[in-house]
Short mmCIF file of N, CA and C in Angstrom, two decimals:
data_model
loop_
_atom_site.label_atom_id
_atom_site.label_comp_id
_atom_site.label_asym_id
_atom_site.label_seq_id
_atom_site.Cartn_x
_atom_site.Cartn_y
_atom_site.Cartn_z
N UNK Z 1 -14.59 -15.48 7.62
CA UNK Z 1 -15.22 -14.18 7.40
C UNK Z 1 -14.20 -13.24 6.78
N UNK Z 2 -14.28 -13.17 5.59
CA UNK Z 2 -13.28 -12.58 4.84
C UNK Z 2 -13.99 -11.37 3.60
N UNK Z 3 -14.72 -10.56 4.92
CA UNK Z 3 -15.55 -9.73 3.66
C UNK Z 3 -14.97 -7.74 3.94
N UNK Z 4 -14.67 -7.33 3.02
CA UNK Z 4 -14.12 -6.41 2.70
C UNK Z 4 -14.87 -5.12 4.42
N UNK Z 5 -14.25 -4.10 4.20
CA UNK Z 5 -14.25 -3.37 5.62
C UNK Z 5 -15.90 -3.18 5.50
N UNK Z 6 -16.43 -2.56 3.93
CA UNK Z 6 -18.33 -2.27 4.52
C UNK Z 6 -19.00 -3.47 4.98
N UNK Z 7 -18.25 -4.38 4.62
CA UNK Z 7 -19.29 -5.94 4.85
C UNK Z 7 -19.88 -6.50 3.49
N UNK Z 8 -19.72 -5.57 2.57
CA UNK Z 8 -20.96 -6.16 1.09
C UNK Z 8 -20.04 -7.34 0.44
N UNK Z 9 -18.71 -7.73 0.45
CA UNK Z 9 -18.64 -8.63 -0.32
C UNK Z 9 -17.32 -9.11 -0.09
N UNK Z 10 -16.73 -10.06 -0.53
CA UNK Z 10 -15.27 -10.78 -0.16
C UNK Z 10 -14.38 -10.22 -0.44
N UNK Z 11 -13.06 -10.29 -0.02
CA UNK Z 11 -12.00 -9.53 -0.76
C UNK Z 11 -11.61 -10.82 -1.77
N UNK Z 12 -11.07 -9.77 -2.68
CA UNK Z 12 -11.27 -10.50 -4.35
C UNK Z 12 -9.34 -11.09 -4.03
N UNK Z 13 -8.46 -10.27 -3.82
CA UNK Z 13 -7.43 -11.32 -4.24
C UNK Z 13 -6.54 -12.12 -2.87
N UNK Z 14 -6.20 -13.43 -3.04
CA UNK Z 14 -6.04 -14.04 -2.16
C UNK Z 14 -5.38 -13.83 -1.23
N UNK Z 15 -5.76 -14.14 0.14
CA UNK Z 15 -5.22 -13.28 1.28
C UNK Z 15 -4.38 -14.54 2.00
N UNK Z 16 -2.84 -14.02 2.54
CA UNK Z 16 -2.13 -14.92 3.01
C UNK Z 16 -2.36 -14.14 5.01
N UNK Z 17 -1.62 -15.34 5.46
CA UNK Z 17 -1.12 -14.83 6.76
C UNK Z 17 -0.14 -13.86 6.99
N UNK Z 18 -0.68 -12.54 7.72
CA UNK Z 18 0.47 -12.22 8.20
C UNK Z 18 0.96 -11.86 9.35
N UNK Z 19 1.99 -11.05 9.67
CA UNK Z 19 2.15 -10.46 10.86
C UNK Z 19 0.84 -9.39 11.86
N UNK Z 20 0.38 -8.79 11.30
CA UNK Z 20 -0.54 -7.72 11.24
C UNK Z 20 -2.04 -8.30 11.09
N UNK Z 21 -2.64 -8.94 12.65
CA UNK Z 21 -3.67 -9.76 11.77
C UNK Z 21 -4.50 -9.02 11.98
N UNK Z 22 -4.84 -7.84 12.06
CA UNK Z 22 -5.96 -7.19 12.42
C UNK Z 22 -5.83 -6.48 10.88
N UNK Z 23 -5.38 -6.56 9.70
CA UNK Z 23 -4.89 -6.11 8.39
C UNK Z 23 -4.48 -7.13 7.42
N UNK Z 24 -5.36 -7.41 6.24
CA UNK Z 24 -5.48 -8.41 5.49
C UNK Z 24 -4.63 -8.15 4.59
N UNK Z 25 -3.34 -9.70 4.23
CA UNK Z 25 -2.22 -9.48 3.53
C UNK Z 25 -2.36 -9.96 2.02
N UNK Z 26 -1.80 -9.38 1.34
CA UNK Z 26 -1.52 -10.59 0.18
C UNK Z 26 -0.10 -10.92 0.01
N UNK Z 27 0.16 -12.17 -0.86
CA UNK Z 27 1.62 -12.51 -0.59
C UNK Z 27 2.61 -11.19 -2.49
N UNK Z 28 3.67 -11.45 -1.85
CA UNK Z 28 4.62 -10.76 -3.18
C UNK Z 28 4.26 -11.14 -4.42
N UNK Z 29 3.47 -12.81 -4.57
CA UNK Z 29 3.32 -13.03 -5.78
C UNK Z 29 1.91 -12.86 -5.79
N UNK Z 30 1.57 -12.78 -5.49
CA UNK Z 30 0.11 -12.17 -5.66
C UNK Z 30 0.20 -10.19 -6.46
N UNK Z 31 0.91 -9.87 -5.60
CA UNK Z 31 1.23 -8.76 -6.08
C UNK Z 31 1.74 -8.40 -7.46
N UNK Z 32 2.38 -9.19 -8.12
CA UNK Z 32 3.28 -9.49 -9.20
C UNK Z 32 1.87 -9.96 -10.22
N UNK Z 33 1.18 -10.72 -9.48
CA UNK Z 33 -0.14 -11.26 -10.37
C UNK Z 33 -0.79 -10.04 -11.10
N UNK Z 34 -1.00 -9.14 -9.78
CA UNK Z 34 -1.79 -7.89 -10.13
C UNK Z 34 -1.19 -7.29 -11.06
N UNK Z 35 0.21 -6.68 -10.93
CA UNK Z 35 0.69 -5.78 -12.07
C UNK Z 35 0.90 -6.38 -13.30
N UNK Z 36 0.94 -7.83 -13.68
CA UNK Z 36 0.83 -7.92 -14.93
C UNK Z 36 -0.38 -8.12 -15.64
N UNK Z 37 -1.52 -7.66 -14.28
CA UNK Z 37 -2.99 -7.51 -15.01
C UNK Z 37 -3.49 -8.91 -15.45
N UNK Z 38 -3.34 -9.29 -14.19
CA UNK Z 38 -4.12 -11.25 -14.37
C UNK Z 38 -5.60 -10.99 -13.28
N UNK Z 39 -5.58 -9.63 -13.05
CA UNK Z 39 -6.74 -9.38 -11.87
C UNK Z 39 -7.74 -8.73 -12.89
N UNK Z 40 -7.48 -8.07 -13.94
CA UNK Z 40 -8.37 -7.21 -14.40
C UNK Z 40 -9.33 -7.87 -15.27
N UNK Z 41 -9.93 -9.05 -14.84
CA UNK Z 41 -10.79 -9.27 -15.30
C UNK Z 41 -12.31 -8.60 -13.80
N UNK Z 42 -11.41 -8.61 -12.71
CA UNK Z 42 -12.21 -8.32 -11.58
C UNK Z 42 -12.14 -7.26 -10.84
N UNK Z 43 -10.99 -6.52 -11.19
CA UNK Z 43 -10.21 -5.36 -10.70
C UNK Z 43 -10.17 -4.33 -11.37
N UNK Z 44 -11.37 -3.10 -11.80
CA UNK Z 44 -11.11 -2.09 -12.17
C UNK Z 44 -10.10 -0.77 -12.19
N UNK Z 45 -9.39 -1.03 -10.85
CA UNK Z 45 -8.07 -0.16 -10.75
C UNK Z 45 -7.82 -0.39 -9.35
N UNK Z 46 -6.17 0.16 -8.99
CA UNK Z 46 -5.78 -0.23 -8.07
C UNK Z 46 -4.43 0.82 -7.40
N UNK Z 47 -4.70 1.29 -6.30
CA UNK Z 47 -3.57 2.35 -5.68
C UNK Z 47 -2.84 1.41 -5.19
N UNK Z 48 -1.24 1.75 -5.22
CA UNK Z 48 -0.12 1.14 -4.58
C UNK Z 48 0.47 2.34 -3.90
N UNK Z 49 0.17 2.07 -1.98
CA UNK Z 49 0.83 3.18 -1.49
C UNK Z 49 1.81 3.10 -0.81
N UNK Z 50 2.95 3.78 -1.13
CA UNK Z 50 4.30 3.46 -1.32
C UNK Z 50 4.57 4.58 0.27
N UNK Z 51 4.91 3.95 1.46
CA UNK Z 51 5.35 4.35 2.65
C UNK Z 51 6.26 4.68 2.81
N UNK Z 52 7.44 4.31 2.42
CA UNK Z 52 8.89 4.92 2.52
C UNK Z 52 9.11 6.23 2.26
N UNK Z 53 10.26 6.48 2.91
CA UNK Z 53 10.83 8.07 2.36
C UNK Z 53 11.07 8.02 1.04
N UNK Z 54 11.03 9.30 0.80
CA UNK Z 54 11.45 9.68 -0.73
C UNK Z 54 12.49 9.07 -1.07
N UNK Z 55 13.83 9.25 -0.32
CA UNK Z 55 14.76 8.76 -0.87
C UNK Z 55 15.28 6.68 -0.90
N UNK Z 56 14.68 6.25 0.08
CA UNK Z 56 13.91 4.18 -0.57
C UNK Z 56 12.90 4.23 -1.95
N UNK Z 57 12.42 5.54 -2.24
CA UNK Z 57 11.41 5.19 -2.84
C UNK Z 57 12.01 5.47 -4.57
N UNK Z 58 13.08 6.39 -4.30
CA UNK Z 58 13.72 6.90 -5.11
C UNK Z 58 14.74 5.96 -5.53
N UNK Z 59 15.25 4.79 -4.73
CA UNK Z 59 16.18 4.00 -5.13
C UNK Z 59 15.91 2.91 -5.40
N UNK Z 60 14.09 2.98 -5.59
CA UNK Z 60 13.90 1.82 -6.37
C UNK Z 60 12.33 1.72 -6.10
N UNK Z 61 11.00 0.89 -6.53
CA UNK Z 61 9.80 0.93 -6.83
C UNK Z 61 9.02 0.35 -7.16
N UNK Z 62 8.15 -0.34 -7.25
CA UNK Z 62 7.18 -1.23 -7.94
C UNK Z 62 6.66 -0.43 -8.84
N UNK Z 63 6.76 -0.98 -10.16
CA UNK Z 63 6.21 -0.46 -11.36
C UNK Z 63 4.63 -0.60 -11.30
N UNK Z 64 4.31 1.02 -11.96
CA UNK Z 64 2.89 1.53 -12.13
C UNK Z 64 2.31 1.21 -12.92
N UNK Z 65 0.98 0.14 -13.37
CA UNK Z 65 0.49 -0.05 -14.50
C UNK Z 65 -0.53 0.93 -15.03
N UNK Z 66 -1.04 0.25 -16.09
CA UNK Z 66 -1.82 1.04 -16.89
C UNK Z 66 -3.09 1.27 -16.00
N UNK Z 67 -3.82 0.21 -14.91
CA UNK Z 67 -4.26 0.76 -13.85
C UNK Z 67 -4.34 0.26 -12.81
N UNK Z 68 -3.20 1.42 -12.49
CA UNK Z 68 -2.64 1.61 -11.16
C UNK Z 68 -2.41 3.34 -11.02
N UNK Z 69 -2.52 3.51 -9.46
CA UNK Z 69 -2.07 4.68 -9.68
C UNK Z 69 -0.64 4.65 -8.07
N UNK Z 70 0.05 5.42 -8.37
CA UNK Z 70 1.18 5.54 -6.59
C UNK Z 70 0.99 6.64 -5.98
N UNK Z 71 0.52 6.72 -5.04
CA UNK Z 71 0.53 7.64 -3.82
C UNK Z 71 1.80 7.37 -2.78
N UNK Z 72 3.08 8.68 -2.57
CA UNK Z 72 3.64 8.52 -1.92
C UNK Z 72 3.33 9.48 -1.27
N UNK Z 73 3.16 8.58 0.57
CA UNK Z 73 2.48 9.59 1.43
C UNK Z 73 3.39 10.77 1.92
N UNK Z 74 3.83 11.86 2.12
CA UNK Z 74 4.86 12.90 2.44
C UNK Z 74 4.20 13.00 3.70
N UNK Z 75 3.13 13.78 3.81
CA UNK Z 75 1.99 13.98 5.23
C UNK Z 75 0.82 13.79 5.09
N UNK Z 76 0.95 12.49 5.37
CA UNK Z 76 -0.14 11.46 4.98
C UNK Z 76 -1.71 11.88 5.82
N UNK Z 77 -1.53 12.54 7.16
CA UNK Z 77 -2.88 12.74 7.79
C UNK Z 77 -3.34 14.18 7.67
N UNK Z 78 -2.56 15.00 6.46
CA UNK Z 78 -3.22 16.26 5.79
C UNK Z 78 -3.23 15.95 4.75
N UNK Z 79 -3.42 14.76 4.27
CA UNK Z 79 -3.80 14.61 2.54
C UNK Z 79 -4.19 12.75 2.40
N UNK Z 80 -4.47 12.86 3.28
CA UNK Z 80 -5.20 11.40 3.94
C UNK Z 80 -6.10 11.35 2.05
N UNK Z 81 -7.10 11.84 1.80
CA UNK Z 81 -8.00 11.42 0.60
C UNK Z 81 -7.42 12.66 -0.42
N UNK Z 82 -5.95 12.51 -0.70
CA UNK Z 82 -5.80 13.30 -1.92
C UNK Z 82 -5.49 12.09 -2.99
N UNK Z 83 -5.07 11.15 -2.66
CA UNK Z 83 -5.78 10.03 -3.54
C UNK Z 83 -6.91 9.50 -3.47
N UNK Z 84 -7.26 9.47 -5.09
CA UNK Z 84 -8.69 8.98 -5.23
C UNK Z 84 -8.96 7.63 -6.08
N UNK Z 85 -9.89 7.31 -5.31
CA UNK Z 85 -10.49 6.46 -6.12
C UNK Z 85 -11.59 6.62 -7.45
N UNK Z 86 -11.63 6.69 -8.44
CA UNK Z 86 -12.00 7.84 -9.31
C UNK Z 86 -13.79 6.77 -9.75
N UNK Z 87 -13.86 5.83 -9.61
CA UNK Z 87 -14.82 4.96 -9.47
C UNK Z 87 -15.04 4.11 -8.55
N UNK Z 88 -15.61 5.15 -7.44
CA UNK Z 88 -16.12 5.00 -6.05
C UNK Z 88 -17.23 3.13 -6.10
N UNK Z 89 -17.81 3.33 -7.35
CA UNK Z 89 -19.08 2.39 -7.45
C UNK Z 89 -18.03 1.17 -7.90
N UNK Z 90 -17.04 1.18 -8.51
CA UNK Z 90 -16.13 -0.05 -9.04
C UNK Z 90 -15.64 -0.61 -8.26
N UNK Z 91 -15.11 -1.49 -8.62
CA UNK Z 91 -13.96 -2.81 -7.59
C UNK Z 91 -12.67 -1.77 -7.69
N UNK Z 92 -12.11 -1.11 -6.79
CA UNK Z 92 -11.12 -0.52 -6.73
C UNK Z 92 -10.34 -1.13 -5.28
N UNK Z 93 -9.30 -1.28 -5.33
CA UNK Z 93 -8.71 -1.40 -4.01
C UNK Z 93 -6.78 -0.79 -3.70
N UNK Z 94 -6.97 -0.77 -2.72
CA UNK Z 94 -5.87 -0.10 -2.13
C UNK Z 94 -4.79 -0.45 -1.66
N UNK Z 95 -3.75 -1.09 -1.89
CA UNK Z 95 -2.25 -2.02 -1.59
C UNK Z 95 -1.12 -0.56 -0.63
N UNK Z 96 -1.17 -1.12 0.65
CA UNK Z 96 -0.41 -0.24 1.07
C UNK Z 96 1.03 -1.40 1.26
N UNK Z 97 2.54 -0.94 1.62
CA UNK Z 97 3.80 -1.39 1.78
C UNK Z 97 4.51 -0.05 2.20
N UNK Z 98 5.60 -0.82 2.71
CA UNK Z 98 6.88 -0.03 3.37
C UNK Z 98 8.04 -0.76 3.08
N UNK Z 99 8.92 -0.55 3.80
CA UNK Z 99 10.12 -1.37 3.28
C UNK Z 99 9.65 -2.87 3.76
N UNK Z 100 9.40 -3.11 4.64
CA UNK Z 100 9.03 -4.45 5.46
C UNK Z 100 7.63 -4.87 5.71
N UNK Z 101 6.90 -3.75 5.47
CA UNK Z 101 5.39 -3.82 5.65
C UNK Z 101 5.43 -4.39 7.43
N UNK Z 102 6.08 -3.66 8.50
CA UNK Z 102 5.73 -3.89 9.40
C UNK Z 102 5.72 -2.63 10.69
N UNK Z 103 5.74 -1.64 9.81
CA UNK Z 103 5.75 -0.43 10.76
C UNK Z 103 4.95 0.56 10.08
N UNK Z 104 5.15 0.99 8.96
CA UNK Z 104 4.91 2.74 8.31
C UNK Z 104 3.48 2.28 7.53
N UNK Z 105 3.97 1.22 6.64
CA UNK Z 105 2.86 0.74 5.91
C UNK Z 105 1.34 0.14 6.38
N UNK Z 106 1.45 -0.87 7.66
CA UNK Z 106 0.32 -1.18 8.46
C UNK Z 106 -0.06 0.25 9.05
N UNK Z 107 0.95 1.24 9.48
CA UNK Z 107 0.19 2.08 10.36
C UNK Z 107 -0.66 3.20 9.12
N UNK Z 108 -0.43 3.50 8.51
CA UNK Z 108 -1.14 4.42 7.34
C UNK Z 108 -1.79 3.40 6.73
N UNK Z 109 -2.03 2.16 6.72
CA UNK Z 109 -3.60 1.24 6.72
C UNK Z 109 -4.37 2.04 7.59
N UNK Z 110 -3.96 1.89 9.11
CA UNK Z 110 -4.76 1.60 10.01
C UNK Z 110 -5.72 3.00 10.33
N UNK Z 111 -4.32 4.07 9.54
CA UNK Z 111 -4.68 5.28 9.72
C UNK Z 111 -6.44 5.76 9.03
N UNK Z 112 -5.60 5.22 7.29
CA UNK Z 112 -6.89 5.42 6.11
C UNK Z 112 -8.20 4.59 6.78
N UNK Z 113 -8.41 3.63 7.79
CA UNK Z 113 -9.09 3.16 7.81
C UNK Z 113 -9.93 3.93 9.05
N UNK Z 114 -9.59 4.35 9.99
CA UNK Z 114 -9.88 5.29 10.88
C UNK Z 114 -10.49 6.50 10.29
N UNK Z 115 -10.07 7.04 9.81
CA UNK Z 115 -10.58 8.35 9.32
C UNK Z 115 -11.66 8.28 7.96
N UNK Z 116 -11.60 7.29 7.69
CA UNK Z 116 -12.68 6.62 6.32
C UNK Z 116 -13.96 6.51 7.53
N UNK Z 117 -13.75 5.83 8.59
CA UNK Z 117 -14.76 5.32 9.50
C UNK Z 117 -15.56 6.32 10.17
N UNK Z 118 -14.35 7.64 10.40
CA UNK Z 118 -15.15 9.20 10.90
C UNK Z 118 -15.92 10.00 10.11
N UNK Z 119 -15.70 9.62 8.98
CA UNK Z 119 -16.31 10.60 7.82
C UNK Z 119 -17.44 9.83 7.52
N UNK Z 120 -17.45 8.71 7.84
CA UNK Z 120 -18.67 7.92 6.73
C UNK Z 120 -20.03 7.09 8.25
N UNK Z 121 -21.00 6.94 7.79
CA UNK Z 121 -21.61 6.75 8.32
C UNK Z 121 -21.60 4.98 8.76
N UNK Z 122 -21.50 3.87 9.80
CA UNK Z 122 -20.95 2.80 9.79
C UNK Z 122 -22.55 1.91 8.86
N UNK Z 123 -21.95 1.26 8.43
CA UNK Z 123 -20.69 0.58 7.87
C UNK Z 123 -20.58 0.95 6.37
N UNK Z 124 -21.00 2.18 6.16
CA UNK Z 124 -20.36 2.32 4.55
C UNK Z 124 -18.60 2.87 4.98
N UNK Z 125 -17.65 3.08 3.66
CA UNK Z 125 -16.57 3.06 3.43
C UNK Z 125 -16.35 3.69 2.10
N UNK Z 126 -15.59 4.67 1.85
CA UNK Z 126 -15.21 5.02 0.49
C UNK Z 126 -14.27 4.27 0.38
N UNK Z 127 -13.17 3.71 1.41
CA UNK Z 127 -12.21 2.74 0.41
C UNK Z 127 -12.66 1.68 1.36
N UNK Z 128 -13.01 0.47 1.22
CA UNK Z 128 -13.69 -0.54 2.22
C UNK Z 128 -12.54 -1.80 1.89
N UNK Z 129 -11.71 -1.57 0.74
CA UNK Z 129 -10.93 -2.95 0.10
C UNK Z 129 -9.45 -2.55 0.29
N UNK Z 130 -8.69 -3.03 0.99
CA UNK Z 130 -7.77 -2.43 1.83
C UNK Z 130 -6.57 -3.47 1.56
N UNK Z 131 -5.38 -3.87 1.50
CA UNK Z 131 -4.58 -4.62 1.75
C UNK Z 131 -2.88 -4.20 2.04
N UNK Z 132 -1.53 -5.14 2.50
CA UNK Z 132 -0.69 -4.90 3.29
C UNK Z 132 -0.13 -5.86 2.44
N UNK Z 133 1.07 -5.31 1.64
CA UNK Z 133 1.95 -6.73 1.01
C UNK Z 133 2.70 -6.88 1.73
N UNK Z 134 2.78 -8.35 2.79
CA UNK Z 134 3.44 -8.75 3.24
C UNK Z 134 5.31 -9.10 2.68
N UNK Z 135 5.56 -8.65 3.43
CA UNK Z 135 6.96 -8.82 3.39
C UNK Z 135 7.70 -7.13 2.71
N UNK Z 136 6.58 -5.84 2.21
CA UNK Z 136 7.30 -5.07 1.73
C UNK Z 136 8.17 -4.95 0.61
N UNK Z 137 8.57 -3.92 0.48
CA UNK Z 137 9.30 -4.02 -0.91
C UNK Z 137 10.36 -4.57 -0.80
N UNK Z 138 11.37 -4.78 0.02
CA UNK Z 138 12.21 -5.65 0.32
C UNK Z 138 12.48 -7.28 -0.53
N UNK Z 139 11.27 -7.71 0.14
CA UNK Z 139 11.01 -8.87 -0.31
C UNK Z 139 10.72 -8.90 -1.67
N UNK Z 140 9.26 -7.87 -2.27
CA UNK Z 140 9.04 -8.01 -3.34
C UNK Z 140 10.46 -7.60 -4.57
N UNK Z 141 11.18 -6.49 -4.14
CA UNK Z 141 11.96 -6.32 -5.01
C UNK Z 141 13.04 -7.69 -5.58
N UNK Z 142 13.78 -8.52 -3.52
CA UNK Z 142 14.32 -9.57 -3.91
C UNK Z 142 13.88 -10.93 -4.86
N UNK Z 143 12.16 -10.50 -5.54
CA UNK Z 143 11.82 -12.01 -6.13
C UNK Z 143 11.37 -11.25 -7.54
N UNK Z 144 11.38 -9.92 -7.55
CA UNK Z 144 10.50 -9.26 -9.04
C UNK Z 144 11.19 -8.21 -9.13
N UNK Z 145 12.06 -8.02 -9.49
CA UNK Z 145 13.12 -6.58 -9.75
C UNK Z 145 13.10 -6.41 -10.79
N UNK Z 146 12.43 -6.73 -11.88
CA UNK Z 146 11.69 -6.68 -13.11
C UNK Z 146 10.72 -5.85 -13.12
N UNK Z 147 10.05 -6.05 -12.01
CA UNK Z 147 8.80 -5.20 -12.00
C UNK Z 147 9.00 -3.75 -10.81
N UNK Z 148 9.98 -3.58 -10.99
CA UNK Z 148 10.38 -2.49 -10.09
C UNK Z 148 11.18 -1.62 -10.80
N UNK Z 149 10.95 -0.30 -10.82
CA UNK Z 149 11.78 0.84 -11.18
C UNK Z 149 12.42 1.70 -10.21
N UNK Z 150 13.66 2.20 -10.43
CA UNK Z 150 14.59 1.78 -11.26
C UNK Z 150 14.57 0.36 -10.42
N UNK Z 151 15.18 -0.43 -10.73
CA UNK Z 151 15.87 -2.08 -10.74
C UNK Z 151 16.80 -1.72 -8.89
N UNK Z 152 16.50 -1.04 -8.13
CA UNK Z 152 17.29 -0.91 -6.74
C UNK Z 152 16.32 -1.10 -5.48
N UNK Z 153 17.10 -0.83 -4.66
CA UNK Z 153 16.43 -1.19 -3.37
C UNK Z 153 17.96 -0.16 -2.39
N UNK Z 154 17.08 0.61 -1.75
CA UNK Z 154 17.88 1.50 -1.15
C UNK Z 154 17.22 1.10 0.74
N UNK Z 155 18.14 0.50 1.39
CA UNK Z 155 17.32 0.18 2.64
C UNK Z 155 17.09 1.53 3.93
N UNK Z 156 15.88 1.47 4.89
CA UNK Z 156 15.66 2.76 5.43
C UNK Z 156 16.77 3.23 6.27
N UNK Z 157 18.04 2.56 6.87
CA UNK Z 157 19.28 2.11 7.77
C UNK Z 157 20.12 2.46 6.64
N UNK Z 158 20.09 3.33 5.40
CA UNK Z 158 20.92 2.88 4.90
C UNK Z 158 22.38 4.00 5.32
N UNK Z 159 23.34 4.02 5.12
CA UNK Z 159 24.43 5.09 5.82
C UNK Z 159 24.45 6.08 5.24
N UNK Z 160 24.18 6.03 4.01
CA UNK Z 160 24.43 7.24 2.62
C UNK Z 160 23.43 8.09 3.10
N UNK Z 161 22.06 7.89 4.09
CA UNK Z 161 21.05 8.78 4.02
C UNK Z 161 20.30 8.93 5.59
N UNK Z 162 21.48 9.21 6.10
CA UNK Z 162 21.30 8.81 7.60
C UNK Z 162 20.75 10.43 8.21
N UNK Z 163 21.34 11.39 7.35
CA UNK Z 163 20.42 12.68 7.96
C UNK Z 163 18.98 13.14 7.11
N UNK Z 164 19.09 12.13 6.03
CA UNK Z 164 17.34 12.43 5.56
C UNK Z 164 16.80 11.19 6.30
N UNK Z 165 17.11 10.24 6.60
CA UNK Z 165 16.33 9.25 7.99
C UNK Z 165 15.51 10.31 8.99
N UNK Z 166 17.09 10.80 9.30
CA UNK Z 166 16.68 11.53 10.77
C UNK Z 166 15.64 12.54 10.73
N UNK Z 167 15.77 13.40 9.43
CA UNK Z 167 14.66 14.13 9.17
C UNK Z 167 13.46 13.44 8.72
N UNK Z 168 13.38 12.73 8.46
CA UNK Z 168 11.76 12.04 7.88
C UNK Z 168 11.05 11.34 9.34
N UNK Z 169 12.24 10.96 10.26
CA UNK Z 169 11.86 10.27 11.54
C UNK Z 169 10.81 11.14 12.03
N UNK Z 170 11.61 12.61 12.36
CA UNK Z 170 11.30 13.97 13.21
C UNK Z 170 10.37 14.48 12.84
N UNK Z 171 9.72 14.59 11.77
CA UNK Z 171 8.74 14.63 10.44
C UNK Z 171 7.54 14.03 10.62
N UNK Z 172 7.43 12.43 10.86
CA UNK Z 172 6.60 12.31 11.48
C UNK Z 172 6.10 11.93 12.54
N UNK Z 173 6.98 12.24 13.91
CA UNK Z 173 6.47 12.20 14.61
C UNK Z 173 6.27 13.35 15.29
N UNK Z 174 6.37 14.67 14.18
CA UNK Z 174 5.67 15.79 14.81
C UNK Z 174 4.28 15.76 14.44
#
């Protein structure tokens, strides 16, 4: 049973195992599939939402295609739908990650999916096609740093940025 959150139809790109099973993954190369637009024969457009702090996000990135759009969440549950899906009626779907895809990124899934569920009557969904790249940018950067801008990977531990950590920590968990 592998049908998207309203129920009307399958999720279109292939879903691996992951950590997070209550949140459907795809693998890094799957991801890599998408941005060089091997989906758009089925895939009208596609958000990549980029979880990290500004400054991981700043030291490096998965490149934005022609359609794609990046939402980096700052305060993600006062601007929960300031990204849009601009063809509600199309195959649009939503790729969330973090550095690891096992903390920031599943939880602002779990979030968009909650508050999609309060607003809408069950079982419709304005975003119903949802996914979690397993392994994070981490991973994806170590196999496609080609497809990442700039070409870095700045980790969330890293020492150089240990009092914007602390502030982004405090941030959100106010």
């Amino acid at each position: 049973q592998n049908l998207i959150g309203d129920f009307s139809r399958k999720y279109l790109l292939p879903l691996v195992s992951g950590r997070h099973q209550d949140l459907k993954s795809i693998s890094i190369s799957t991801m890599a599939s998408l941005l060089k637009d091997e989906f758009k024969h089925v895939i009208d457009s596609y958000t990549i939402v980029d979880c990290r702090y500004p400054y991981e996000f700043n030291g490096g990135h998965i490149k934005v295609s022609s359609c794609s759009s990046l939402f980096l969440p700052l305060s993600f549950s006062s601007s929960i739908f300031v990204f849009s899906l601009s063809h509600l009626n199309c195959r649009s779907i939503i790729i969330f990650h973090c550095e690891f895809s096992s903390e920031r990124g599943p939880k602002l899934s779990r979030l968009l999916r909650k508050k999609d569920r309060e607003l809408n009557e069950y079982p419709k969904l304005n975003y119903p096609e949802l996914y979690l790249l397993e392994g994070g940018y981490k991973a994806f950067f170590s196999t496609h740093p080609d497809l990442c801008e700039p070409k870095g990977y700045i980790p969330m531990t890293d020492p150089s940025h240990v009092s914007e950590l602390k502030y982004f920590r405090n941030k959100s968990s106010s």
